[in-house]
Coordinates of C-alpha atoms in Angstrom, one line a residue:
L124 CA 164.6 120.9 156.2
Q125 CA 160.8 120.3 156.0
T126 CA 158.8 121.2 153.0
K127 CA 155.1 122.0 153.1
R128 CA 154.2 118.5 152.1
D129 CA 156.3 116.9 154.9
Y130 CA 154.0 117.8 157.8
L131 CA 150.3 117.9 158.6
P132 CA 148.9 121.1 160.2
D133 CA 148.1 121.1 163.9
R134 CA 144.7 122.8 163.2
I135 CA 142.6 123.7 160.3
F136 CA 140.1 126.5 160.5
K137 CA 137.3 127.3 158.1
V138 CA 136.0 130.9 158.5
V139 CA 132.9 132.3 156.8
F140 CA 132.4 136.0 156.4
V141 CA 128.8 137.1 156.1
G142 CA 127.4 140.6 155.9
D143 CA 125.8 143.4 154.0
S144 CA 127.0 144.1 150.5
A145 CA 129.8 146.6 149.8
V146 CA 131.2 146.7 153.3
G147 CA 134.7 145.3 152.6
K148 CA 134.5 141.5 153.2
T149 CA 136.5 140.6 150.1
C150 CA 138.9 143.5 150.5
F151 CA 139.6 142.4 154.1
L152 CA 140.3 138.8 153.1
H153 CA 142.5 139.9 150.2
R154 CA 144.5 142.2 152.5
Y155 CA 144.9 139.5 155.1
C156 CA 145.9 136.7 152.7
H157 CA 147.9 138.6 150.1
N158 CA 149.0 141.6 152.1
Q159 CA 147.8 143.9 149.3
F160 CA 145.0 146.5 149.4
K161 CA 142.9 146.8 146.3
F162 CA 140.5 149.7 146.0
L163 CA 138.3 148.2 143.3
F164 CA 136.6 144.8 143.4
N165 CA 133.7 143.4 141.4
A166 CA 130.8 142.3 143.5
T167 CA 131.1 138.8 144.7
I168 CA 128.1 136.8 143.4
G169 CA 127.7 133.5 145.0
I170 CA 130.8 132.2 146.8
D171 CA 134.5 133.0 146.8
F172 CA 137.3 131.4 148.8
I173 CA 140.9 132.2 149.7
V174 CA 143.4 129.8 151.4
K175 CA 146.2 131.0 153.7
T176 CA 148.8 128.8 155.5
I177 CA 150.2 130.3 158.7

């Protein structure tokens, strides 16, 4: 049985979301990575990141 630390990923992708304010970039990422939908978010000032292992 392999644990997460016993293998190296085949590929690593870094994705950047850029766009107008208040269009749902943070909401989209949160939904994809955590499978939860939040209606209210504070505005992201600067940078934010989320990590998901597939």
